[in-house]
Short mmCIF file of C-alpha atoms and ligand atoms in Angstrom, two decimals:
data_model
loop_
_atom_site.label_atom_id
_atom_site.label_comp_id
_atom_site.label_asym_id
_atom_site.label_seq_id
_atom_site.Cartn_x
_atom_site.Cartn_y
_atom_site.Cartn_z
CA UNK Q 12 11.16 -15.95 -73.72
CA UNK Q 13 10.47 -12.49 -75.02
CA UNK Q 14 7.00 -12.98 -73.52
CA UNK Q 15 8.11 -13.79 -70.20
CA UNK Q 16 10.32 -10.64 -69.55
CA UNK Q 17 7.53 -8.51 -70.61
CA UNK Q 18 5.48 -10.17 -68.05
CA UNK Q 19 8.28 -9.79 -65.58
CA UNK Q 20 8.83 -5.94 -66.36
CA UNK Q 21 4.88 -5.24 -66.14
CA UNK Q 22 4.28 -7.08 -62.51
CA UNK Q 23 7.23 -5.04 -61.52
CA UNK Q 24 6.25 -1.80 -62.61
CA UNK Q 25 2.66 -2.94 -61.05
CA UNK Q 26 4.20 -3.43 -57.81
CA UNK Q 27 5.97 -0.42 -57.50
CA UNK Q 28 3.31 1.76 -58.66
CA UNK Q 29 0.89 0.03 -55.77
CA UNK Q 30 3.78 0.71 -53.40
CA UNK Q 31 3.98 4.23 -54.33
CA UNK Q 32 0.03 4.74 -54.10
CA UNK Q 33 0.20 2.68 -51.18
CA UNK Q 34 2.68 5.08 -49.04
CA UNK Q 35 1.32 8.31 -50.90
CA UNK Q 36 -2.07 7.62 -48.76
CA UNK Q 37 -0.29 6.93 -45.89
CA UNK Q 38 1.06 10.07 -46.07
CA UNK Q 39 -1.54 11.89 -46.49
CA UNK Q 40 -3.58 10.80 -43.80
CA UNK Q 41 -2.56 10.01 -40.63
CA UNK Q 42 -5.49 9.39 -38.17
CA UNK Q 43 -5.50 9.41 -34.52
CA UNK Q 44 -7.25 6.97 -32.20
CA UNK Q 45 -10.52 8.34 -32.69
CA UNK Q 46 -10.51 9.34 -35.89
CA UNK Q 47 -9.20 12.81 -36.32
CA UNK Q 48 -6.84 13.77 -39.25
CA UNK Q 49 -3.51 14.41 -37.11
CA UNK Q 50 -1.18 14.80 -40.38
CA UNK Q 51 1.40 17.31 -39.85
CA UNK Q 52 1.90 16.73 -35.98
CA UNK Q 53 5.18 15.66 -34.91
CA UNK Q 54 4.04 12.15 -33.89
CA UNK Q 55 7.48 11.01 -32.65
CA UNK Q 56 8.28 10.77 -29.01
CA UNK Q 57 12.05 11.55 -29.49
CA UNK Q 58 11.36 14.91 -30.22
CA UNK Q 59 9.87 15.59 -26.92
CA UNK Q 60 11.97 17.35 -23.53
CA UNK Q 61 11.17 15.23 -20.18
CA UNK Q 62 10.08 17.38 -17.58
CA UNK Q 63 12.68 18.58 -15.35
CA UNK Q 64 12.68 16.89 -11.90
CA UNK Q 65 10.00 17.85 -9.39
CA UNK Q 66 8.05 17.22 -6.17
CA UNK Q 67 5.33 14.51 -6.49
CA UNK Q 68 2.34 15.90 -8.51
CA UNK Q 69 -1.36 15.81 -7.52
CA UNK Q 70 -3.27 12.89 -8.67
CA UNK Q 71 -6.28 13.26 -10.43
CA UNK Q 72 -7.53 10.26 -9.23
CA UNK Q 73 -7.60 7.66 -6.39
CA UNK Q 74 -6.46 4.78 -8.13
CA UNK Q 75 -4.13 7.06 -10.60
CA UNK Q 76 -0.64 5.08 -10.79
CA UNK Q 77 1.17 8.75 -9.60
CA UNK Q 78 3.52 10.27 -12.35
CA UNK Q 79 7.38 10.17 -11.98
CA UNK Q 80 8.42 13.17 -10.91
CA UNK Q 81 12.45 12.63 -11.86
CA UNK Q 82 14.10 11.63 -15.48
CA UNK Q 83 14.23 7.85 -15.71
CA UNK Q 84 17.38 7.39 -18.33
CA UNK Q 85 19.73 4.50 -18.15
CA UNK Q 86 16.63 2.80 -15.33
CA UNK Q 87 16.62 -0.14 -16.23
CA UNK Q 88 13.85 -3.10 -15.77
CA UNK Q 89 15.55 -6.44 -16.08
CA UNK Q 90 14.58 -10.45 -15.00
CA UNK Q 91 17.19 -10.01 -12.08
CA UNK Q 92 17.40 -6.22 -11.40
CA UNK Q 93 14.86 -3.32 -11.25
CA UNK Q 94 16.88 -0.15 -10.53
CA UNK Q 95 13.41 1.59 -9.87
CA UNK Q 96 13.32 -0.70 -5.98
CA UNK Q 97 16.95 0.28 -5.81
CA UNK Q 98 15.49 3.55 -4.19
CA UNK Q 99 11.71 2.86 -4.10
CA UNK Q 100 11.90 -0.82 -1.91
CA UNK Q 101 10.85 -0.83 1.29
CA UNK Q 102 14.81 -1.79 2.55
CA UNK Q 103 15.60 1.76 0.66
CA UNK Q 104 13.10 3.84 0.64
CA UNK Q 105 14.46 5.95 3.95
CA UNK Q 106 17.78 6.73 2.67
CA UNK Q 107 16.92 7.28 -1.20
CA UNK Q 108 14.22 9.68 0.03
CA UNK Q 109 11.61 8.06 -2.41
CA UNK Q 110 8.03 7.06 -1.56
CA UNK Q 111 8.04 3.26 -0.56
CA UNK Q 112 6.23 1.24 -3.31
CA UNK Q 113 2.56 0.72 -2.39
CA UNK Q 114 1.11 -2.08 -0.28
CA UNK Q 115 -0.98 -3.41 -3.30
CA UNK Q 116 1.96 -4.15 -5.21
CA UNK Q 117 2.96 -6.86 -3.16
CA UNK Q 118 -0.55 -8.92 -3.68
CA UNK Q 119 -0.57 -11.38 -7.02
CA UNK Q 120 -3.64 -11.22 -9.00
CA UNK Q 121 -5.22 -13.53 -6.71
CA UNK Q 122 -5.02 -11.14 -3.88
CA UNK Q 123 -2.96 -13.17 -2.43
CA UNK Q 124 0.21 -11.21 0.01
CA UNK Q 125 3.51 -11.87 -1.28
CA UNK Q 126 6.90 -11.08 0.73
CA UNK Q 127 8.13 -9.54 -2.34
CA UNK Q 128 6.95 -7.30 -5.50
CA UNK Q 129 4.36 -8.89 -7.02
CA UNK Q 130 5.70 -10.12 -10.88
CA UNK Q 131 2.00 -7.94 -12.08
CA UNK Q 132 3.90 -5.16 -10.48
CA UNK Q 133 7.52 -5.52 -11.73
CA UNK Q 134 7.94 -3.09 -14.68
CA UNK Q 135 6.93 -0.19 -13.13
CA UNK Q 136 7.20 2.14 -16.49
CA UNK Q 137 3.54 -0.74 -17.69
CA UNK Q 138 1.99 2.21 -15.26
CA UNK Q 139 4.09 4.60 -14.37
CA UNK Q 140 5.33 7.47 -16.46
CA UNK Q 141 7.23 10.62 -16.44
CA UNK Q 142 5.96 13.65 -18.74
CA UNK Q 143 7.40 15.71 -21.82
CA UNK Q 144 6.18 19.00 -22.90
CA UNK Q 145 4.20 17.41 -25.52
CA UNK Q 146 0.76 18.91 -26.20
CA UNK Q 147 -2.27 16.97 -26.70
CA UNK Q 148 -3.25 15.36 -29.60
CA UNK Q 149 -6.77 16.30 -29.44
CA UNK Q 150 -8.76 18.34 -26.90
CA UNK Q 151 -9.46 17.04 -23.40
CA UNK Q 152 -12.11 17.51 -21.44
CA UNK Q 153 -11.51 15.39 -18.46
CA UNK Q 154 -11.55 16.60 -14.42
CA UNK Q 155 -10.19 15.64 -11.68
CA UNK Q 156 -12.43 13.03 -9.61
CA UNK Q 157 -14.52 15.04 -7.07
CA UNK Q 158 -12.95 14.17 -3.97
CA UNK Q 159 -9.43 15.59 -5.15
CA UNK Q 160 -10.75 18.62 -6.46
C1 HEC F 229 17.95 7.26 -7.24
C2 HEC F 229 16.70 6.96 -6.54
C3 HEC F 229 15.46 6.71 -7.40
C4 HEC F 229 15.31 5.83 -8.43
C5 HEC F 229 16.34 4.89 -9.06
C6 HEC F 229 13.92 5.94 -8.86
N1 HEC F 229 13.26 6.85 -8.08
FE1 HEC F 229 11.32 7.34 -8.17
N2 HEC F 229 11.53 8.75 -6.73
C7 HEC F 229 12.71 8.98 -6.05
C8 HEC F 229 12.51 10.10 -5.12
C9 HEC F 229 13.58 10.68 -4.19
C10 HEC F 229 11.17 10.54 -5.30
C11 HEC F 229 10.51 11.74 -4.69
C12 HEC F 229 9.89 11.50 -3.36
C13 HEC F 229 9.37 12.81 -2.79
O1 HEC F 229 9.90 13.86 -3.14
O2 HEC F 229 8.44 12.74 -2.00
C14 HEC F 229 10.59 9.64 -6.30
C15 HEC F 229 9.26 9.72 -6.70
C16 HEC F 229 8.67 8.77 -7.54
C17 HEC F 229 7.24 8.67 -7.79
C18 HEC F 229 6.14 9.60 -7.24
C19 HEC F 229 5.47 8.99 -6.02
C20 HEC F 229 4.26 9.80 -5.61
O3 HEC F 229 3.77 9.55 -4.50
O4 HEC F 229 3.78 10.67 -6.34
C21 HEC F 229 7.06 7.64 -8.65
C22 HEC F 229 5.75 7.12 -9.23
C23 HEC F 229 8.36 7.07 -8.93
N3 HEC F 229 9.32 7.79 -8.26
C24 HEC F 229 8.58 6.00 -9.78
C25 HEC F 229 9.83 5.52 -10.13
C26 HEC F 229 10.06 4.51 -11.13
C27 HEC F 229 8.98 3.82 -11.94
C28 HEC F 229 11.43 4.31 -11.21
C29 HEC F 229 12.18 3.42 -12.14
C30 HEC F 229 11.96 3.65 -13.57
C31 HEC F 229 12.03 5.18 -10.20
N4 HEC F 229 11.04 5.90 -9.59
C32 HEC F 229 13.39 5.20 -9.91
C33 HEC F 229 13.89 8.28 -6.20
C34 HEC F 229 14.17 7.34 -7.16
C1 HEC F 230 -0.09 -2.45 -13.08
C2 HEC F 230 0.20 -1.06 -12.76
C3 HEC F 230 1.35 -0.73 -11.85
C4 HEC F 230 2.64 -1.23 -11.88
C5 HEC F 230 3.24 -2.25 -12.83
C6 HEC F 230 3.35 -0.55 -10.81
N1 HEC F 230 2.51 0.34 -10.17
FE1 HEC F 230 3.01 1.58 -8.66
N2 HEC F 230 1.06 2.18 -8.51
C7 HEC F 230 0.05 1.80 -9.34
C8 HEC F 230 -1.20 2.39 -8.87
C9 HEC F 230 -2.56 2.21 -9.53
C10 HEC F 230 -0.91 3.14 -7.72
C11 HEC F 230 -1.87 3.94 -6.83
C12 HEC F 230 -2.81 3.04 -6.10
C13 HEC F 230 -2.09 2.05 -5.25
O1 HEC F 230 -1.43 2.44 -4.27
O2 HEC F 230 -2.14 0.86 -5.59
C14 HEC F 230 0.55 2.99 -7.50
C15 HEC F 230 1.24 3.58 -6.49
C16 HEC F 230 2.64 3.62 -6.42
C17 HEC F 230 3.41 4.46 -5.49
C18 HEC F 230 2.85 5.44 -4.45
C19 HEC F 230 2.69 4.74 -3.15
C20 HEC F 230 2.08 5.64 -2.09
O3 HEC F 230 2.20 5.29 -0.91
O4 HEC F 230 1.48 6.68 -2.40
C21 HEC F 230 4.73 4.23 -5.76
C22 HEC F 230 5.92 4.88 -5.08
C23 HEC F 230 4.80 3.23 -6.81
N3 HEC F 230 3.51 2.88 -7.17
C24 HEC F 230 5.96 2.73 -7.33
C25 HEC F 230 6.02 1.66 -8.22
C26 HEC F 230 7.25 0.98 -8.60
C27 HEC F 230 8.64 1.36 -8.15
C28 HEC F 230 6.89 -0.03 -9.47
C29 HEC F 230 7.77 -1.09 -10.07
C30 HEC F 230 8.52 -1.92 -9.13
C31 HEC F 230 5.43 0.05 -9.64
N4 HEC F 230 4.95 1.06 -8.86
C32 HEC F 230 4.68 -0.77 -10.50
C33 HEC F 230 0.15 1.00 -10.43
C34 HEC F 230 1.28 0.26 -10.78
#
């Protein structure tokens, strides 16, 4: 019996001790994608201000999915509504103002045409995104694609 609790009380003291070493080097060492120490960086998109609202920005790209140039709170994406085609359907688009969404949204993966958005399509936020003030993680040397220069 005696035995058996001092078994008990050394796997326990084990276990913490591994979870202790366990989160210490976590810690200690948090790694971005590609492998750079990022420790100390405030990692937590919370903390972040979304940019204030703003005309359409220049794509970098052709086939860049264009940022959102307005705050998105309280949008939401569910099976029967999507507030986002509340202003950006082709019904709405004239009196909301907003671009109309884009003809390729309306063809499934097949290319096939579809009278409505196409369900690849449907949560807009999979491709589309608003900015913070965040700075970048690690340095960036990417340029715009030649023919938007
Ligand atoms: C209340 C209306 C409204 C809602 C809701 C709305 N938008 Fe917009 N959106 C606009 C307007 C207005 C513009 C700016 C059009 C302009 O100034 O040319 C815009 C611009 C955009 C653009 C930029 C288009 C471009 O050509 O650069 C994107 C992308 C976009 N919205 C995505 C979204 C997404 C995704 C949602 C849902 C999370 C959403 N919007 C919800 C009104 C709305
Ligand atoms: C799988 C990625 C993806 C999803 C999901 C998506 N888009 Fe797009 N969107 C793009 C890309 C890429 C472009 C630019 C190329 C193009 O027109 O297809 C674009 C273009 C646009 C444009 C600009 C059209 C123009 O004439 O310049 C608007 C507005 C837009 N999307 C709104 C939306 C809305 C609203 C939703 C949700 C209902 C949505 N998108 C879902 C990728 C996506």
């Amino acid at each position: 019996m005696k035995n058996k609790t001092r078994n008990l009380v050394v796997a326990f003291l084990a276990t913490v001790s591994l979870g202790i070493s366990l989160g210490v080097q976590a810690a200690d060492a948090v790694q971005s994608l590609r492998g750079r120490d990022v420790s100390g960086q405030e990692l937590d998109p919370g903390k972040y201000t979304v940019e204030k609202d703003h005309a359409p920005a220049a794509r970098e790209y052709v086939q860049q999915p264009p940022l959102i140039p307005h705050k998105i709170d309280g949008y939401s994406i569910t099976t029967n509504f999507n507030k986002c085609m509340d202003c950006h359907s082709w019904t709405r688009y004239r009196e909301t103002g907003a671009t109309k969404v884009s003809l390729t949204h309306f063809k499934d993966r097949d290319g096939k045409e579809l009278s409505n958005i196409s369900p690849r399509r449907y949560f807009c936020n999979q491709c589309h995104v608003p900015q913070t003030d965040a700075q970048p993680l690690v340095e960036n040397t990417f340029k715009k694609a030649e023919g938007l220069r």
